Tab-separated table of C-alpha atoms and ligand atoms in Angstrom:
chain	number	residue	atom	x	y	z
P	1	MET	CA	0.000	0.000	0.000
P	2	PRO	CA	1.715	3.259	-1.073
P	3	VAL	CA	1.972	6.030	1.520
P	4	ASP	CA	0.785	9.574	0.767
P	5	ASP	CA	3.418	12.197	-0.071
P	6	ALA	CA	2.384	14.046	3.100
P	7	PHE	CA	3.888	11.159	5.103
P	8	ALA	CA	6.503	9.711	2.743
P	9	ARG	CA	8.248	12.989	1.816
P	10	HIS	CA	10.546	14.428	4.464
P	11	ASP	CA	9.941	17.998	3.250
P	12	MET	CA	6.228	17.488	3.953
P	13	ALA	CA	6.558	15.414	7.145
P	14	ILE	CA	8.504	18.269	8.785
P	15	LEU	CA	5.330	20.384	8.465
P	16	TYR	CA	3.069	17.806	10.181
P	17	ASP	CA	3.437	18.690	13.875
P	18	ALA	CA	2.671	22.385	13.376
P	19	PHE	CA	-0.823	21.600	12.060
P	20	ASN	CA	-1.709	18.364	13.871
P	21	ALA	CA	-1.503	18.983	17.601
P	22	HIS	CA	-3.566	16.462	19.553
P	23	GLY	CA	-6.628	17.701	21.447
P	24	GLU	CA	-8.633	15.683	23.971
P	25	ASP	CA	-7.530	12.478	22.248
P	26	GLY	CA	-3.950	13.034	23.503
P	27	PRO	CA	-4.680	12.669	27.258
P	28	PHE	CA	-7.111	9.818	26.424
P	29	TYR	CA	-4.400	7.729	24.739
P	30	LEU	CA	-1.707	8.701	27.233
P	31	SER	CA	-3.804	7.502	30.168
P	32	LEU	CA	-4.943	4.139	28.728
P	33	ALA	CA	-2.183	2.204	30.501
P	34	GLN	CA	-1.789	3.089	34.176
P	35	GLU	CA	1.205	0.813	34.825
P	36	PRO	CA	4.281	0.572	32.559
P	37	CYS	CA	3.589	-2.037	29.891
P	38	ARG	CA	4.428	-3.010	26.308
P	39	ILE	CA	2.642	-0.724	23.805
P	40	LEU	CA	2.428	-0.943	20.014
P	41	ASP	CA	1.730	2.380	18.242
P	42	VAL	CA	0.659	1.574	14.674
P	43	GLY	CA	1.006	4.427	12.174
P	44	CYS	CA	2.941	6.356	14.816
P	45	GLY	CA	3.867	9.183	12.441
P	46	THR	CA	6.235	11.728	13.969
P	47	GLY	CA	5.842	10.162	17.418
P	48	LEU	CA	3.461	12.766	18.877
P	49	ILE	CA	1.906	10.083	21.120
P	50	THR	CA	4.723	7.503	20.966
P	51	LEU	CA	7.374	9.674	22.599
P	52	PRO	CA	5.275	10.879	25.569
P	53	LEU	CA	4.279	7.226	26.184
P	54	ALA	CA	7.951	6.211	26.188
P	55	ALA	CA	8.708	9.061	28.611
P	56	ARG	CA	6.074	7.589	30.975
P	57	GLY	CA	8.096	4.386	31.242
P	58	HIS	CA	6.241	2.182	28.761
P	59	ARG	CA	8.197	-0.149	26.490
P	60	ILE	CA	6.965	1.088	23.138
P	61	THR	CA	7.271	0.065	19.507
P	62	GLY	CA	6.311	2.549	16.787
P	63	VAL	CA	5.320	1.168	13.387
P	64	GLU	CA	5.371	3.680	10.525
P	65	PRO	CA	5.593	3.171	6.728
P	66	GLY	CA	6.128	6.842	5.823
P	67	ALA	CA	9.879	7.402	5.519
P	68	GLY	CA	9.528	11.149	6.063
P	69	MET	CA	7.422	10.770	9.211
P	70	LEU	CA	9.744	8.121	10.651
P	71	ALA	CA	12.824	10.286	10.052
P	72	VAL	CA	11.171	13.218	11.858
P	73	ALA	CA	10.212	10.942	14.782
P	74	LYS	CA	13.686	9.418	15.077
P	75	ALA	CA	15.318	12.869	15.227
P	76	LYS	CA	13.318	13.933	18.311
P	77	PRO	CA	14.658	13.909	21.897
P	78	GLY	CA	13.879	10.582	23.600
P	79	ALA	CA	13.635	8.695	20.288
P	80	GLU	CA	16.262	6.220	21.507
P	81	ARG	CA	13.716	4.866	24.019
P	82	VAL	CA	11.445	3.621	21.189
P	83	ASP	CA	11.768	0.579	18.916
P	84	TRP	CA	10.938	1.981	15.482
P	85	ILE	CA	9.775	-0.305	12.674
P	86	ALA	CA	9.493	0.939	9.080
P	87	ALA	CA	6.465	-0.999	7.816
P	88	THR	CA	2.725	-0.927	7.276
P	89	ALA	CA	0.190	-2.201	9.807
P	90	ALA	CA	-0.340	-5.346	7.731
P	91	GLU	CA	3.343	-6.108	7.155
P	92	PHE	CA	5.256	-5.295	10.346
P	93	ARG	CA	6.746	-8.153	12.354
P	94	SER	CA	7.996	-8.111	15.945
P	95	ASP	CA	8.947	-10.835	18.429
P	96	GLU	CA	7.304	-8.759	21.189
P	97	ARG	CA	3.759	-9.401	22.378
P	98	PHE	CA	2.010	-6.223	23.505
P	99	GLU	CA	-0.523	-5.491	26.251
P	100	LEU	CA	-1.874	-2.474	24.338
P	101	ALA	CA	-1.988	-1.482	20.650
P	102	ILE	CA	-3.143	1.962	19.532
P	103	MET	CA	-3.793	3.751	16.241
P	104	THR	CA	-4.105	7.502	16.852
P	105	ALA	CA	-5.223	10.449	14.693
P	106	HIS	CA	-7.499	8.351	12.453
P	107	VAL	CA	-4.803	5.996	11.125
P	108	PHE	CA	-7.579	3.363	10.808
P	109	GLN	CA	-9.131	5.382	7.963
P	110	VAL	CA	-6.080	4.938	5.689
P	111	PHE	CA	-7.009	1.273	5.129
P	112	ALA	CA	-8.661	1.404	1.730
P	113	GLY	CA	-11.245	-1.381	2.014
P	114	ASP	CA	-12.349	-4.447	3.976
P	115	GLN	CA	-9.440	-6.606	2.808
P	116	ALA	CA	-6.745	-4.065	3.704
P	117	THR	CA	-8.422	-3.369	7.041
P	118	LEU	CA	-8.641	-7.065	7.918
P	119	ALA	CA	-4.989	-7.642	7.002
P	120	ALA	CA	-3.943	-4.789	9.307
P	121	LEU	CA	-6.222	-5.776	12.194
P	122	ALA	CA	-5.278	-9.475	11.996
P	123	ASN	CA	-1.572	-8.633	12.083
P	124	ILE	CA	-2.063	-6.392	15.113
P	125	HIS	CA	-4.105	-9.158	16.778
P	126	ARG	CA	-1.216	-11.627	16.229
P	127	HIS	CA	1.110	-9.267	18.099
P	128	LEU	CA	-1.067	-8.818	21.198
P	129	ALA	CA	-0.486	-10.717	24.432
P	130	PRO	CA	-3.442	-12.735	25.784
P	131	GLY	CA	-5.950	-10.216	27.163
P	132	GLY	CA	-4.243	-7.371	25.281
P	133	ARG	CA	-6.315	-4.427	24.000
P	134	LEU	CA	-6.527	-2.537	20.717
P	135	VAL	CA	-7.792	1.066	20.864
P	136	PHE	CA	-8.324	3.349	17.857
P	137	GLU	CA	-10.800	5.824	16.415
P	138	SER	CA	-12.477	6.551	13.104
P	139	ARG	CA	-14.542	9.615	12.156
P	140	ASN	CA	-18.285	8.972	12.227
P	141	PRO	CA	-19.422	9.054	8.558
P	142	LEU	CA	-22.875	10.251	9.660
P	143	ARG	CA	-21.259	13.588	10.628
P	144	ARG	CA	-19.831	14.052	7.073
P	145	ALA	CA	-16.711	15.876	8.348
P	146	TRP	CA	-15.263	16.081	4.824
P	147	GLU	CA	-17.899	18.639	3.832
P	148	ASN	CA	-15.884	21.132	5.905
P	149	TRP	CA	-12.615	20.181	4.189
P	150	THR	CA	-12.592	23.212	1.882
P	151	ALA	CA	-9.920	25.843	1.310
P	152	GLU	CA	-12.160	28.525	2.873
P	153	LYS	CA	-12.886	26.575	6.048
P	154	THR	CA	-9.500	24.965	6.714
P	155	ARG	CA	-6.928	27.613	5.759
P	156	GLN	CA	-4.452	28.216	8.597
P	157	THR	CA	-0.871	29.351	9.053
P	158	ALA	CA	1.955	28.460	11.403
P	159	ALA	CA	5.506	29.690	11.914
P	160	ILE	CA	7.887	26.741	11.614
P	161	ASP	CA	11.508	26.913	12.815
P	162	GLY	CA	13.953	27.050	9.913
P	163	ILE	CA	11.165	27.275	7.306
P	164	GLY	CA	9.202	30.423	8.162
P	165	CYS	CA	5.491	31.032	7.828
P	166	VAL	CA	3.598	28.136	6.198
P	167	GLU	CA	-0.031	28.123	5.110
P	168	VAL	CA	-2.071	24.963	4.691
P	169	PHE	CA	-5.547	24.166	3.467
P	170	TYR	CA	-7.440	20.934	2.792
P	171	GLN	CA	-9.886	20.503	-0.079
P	172	TRP	CA	-12.037	17.429	-0.693
P	173	ARG	CA	-12.250	16.524	-4.360
P	174	LYS	CA	-14.166	13.297	-4.820
P	175	ILE	CA	-16.341	10.776	-2.995
P	176	ASP	CA	-15.816	7.173	-4.066
P	177	GLY	CA	-18.252	4.945	-2.148
P	178	ASP	CA	-17.245	5.287	1.510
P	179	ARG	CA	-13.897	6.867	0.610
P	180	VAL	CA	-13.078	10.571	0.430
P	181	ILE	CA	-10.262	11.849	-1.773
P	182	PHE	CA	-8.790	15.200	-0.754
P	183	ASP	CA	-5.721	17.391	-1.175
P	184	ALA	CA	-3.496	18.998	1.441
P	185	VAL	CA	-1.819	22.087	0.001
P	186	PHE	CA	1.049	23.764	1.856
P	187	THR	CA	2.498	27.132	0.771
P	188	LEU	CA	5.841	28.352	2.110
P	189	GLN	CA	5.135	32.044	2.330
P	190	ASP	CA	8.788	33.209	2.110
P	191	THR	CA	9.312	31.594	-1.291
P	192	GLY	CA	5.793	30.866	-2.575
P	193	GLU	CA	6.747	27.190	-2.980
P	194	GLN	CA	3.757	24.821	-2.860
P	195	ARG	CA	3.902	21.267	-1.522
P	196	LYS	CA	0.810	19.212	-2.311
P	197	SER	CA	-0.346	15.741	-1.312
P	198	GLU	CA	-3.423	13.751	-2.352
P	199	SER	CA	-4.944	11.468	0.269
P	200	THR	CA	-7.787	8.978	0.480
P	201	LEU	CA	-9.558	8.196	3.740
P	202	ARG	CA	-12.276	5.619	4.280
P	203	PHE	CA	-15.321	6.445	6.432
P	204	PRO	CA	-16.827	3.071	7.380
P	205	PRO	CA	-19.887	3.099	9.634
P	206	ARG	CA	-19.800	1.669	13.152
P	207	GLU	CA	-21.399	-1.630	12.111
P	208	THR	CA	-18.711	-2.244	9.474
P	209	ILE	CA	-15.905	-1.396	11.896
P	210	GLU	CA	-17.283	-3.739	14.568
P	211	ARG	CA	-17.724	-6.542	12.022
P	212	LEU	CA	-14.146	-6.195	10.759
P	213	VAL	CA	-12.681	-6.028	14.262
P	214	ARG	CA	-14.513	-9.260	15.237
P	215	GLN	CA	-13.574	-10.945	11.941
P	216	ALA	CA	-9.918	-10.193	12.693
P	217	GLY	CA	-10.177	-12.227	15.902
P	218	PHE	CA	-11.020	-9.611	18.535
P	219	SER	CA	-13.809	-9.918	21.094
P	220	GLY	CA	-15.389	-7.605	23.642
P	221	VAL	CA	-15.710	-4.771	21.120
P	222	ASP	CA	-16.901	-1.515	22.673
P	223	CYS	CA	-17.535	1.915	21.059
P	224	CYS	CA	-17.526	5.413	22.562
P	225	GLY	CA	-18.465	8.612	20.778
P	226	TRP	CA	-16.094	11.023	22.485
P	227	TRP	CA	-12.875	11.137	24.527
P	228	ASP	CA	-14.693	11.594	27.843
P	229	GLY	CA	-16.163	8.086	27.455
P	230	SER	CA	-19.609	9.237	26.226
P	231	PRO	CA	-21.427	6.329	24.571
P	232	TYR	CA	-21.516	6.302	20.772
P	233	ARG	CA	-24.618	7.901	19.210
P	234	ASP	CA	-25.440	8.592	15.565
P	235	ASP	CA	-24.399	12.237	16.019
P	236	SER	CA	-21.090	11.454	17.784
P	237	PRO	CA	-18.064	12.944	16.010
P	238	GLU	CA	-15.929	9.852	16.594
P	239	ILE	CA	-16.233	6.086	16.733
P	240	ILE	CA	-13.685	5.196	19.449
P	241	VAL	CA	-13.168	1.451	19.518
P	242	THR	CA	-11.722	-0.736	22.270
P	243	ALA	CA	-11.340	-4.432	21.490
P	244	CYS	CA	-9.780	-7.375	23.340
P	245	ALA	CA	-7.439	-9.954	21.833
Q	1	SAM	C1	-2.665	11.279	10.393
Q	1	SAM	S1	-1.157	10.466	10.590
Q	1	SAM	C2	-1.203	10.024	12.311
Q	1	SAM	C3	0.181	9.911	12.907
Q	1	SAM	C4	0.218	9.644	14.413
Q	1	SAM	N1	-0.500	8.441	14.762
Q	1	SAM	C5	-0.308	10.809	15.226
Q	1	SAM	O1	-1.079	10.595	16.168
Q	1	SAM	O2	0.090	11.955	14.951
Q	1	SAM	C6	-1.447	8.906	9.774
Q	1	SAM	C7	-0.229	8.010	9.778
Q	1	SAM	O3	-0.579	6.723	9.275
Q	1	SAM	C8	0.510	6.259	8.506
Q	1	SAM	N2	0.080	5.186	7.584
Q	1	SAM	C9	-0.324	5.302	6.292
Q	1	SAM	N3	-0.592	4.089	5.780
Q	1	SAM	C10	-0.364	3.182	6.770
Q	1	SAM	C11	-0.453	1.765	6.871
Q	1	SAM	N4	-0.860	1.023	5.825
Q	1	SAM	N5	-0.112	1.176	8.028
Q	1	SAM	C12	0.282	1.925	9.103
Q	1	SAM	N6	0.376	3.276	9.075
Q	1	SAM	C13	0.059	3.897	7.926
Q	1	SAM	C14	0.983	7.494	7.786
Q	1	SAM	O4	2.266	7.336	7.212
Q	1	SAM	C15	0.883	8.534	8.886
Q	1	SAM	O5	2.064	8.645	9.622
């Protein structure tokens, strides 16, 4: 499965953190494991959640197929505490067995269809210790978040060290079944240079997600609708899934 330019290219990955700070999901993921344990962070990106988990004393493995993202993560302070694996969710291999696996910031939505999703979930399941948990989230398709992914509604700027002021906007272009194709367009304001990446995200409904998670071997599947533990409802922004191995 090819990785988007936004994640594969180093000159785009270095822009990621400035526009993707975690909100309430950050404390949610950081507090999932109370005691130090073995954690697998699939699609760990630049390590925004991985590195704080390592700093809390967890033994953590970060799996990431985007070369640019992985290079940014590995250059950060504390990176030596993490086992980094350059691979996709479906292809990574580790001799470790983990008590907790997470996919943060909607990584789950990069899996293009049922087959790709099952391959990823089954591989994660194989790497969990007995009783281990998988926790991830997907945007609720009933909220149609992509309708707000327009240049007018998403344009923002940030000052980035060594690069200067950068503007980004997101624009959805096409709906293909339950998948949304959109562009991320970055402009470096000092030079006018544009860096553009096309992405596709899948928006499966709750029933499909639960079916795939069970099919991959998980049990005890539970869904919340927000980071405070509110139960999932049709108008919830998120489908936050916890499943047991
Ligand atoms: C929106 S970023 C989230 C990064 C990180 N989890 C965070 O919280 O900031 C999505 C990440 O998923 C990664 N990704 C894309 N395809 C993947 C796959 N097949 N398996 C695992 N990760 C993948 C991307 O390279 C990217 O780093």
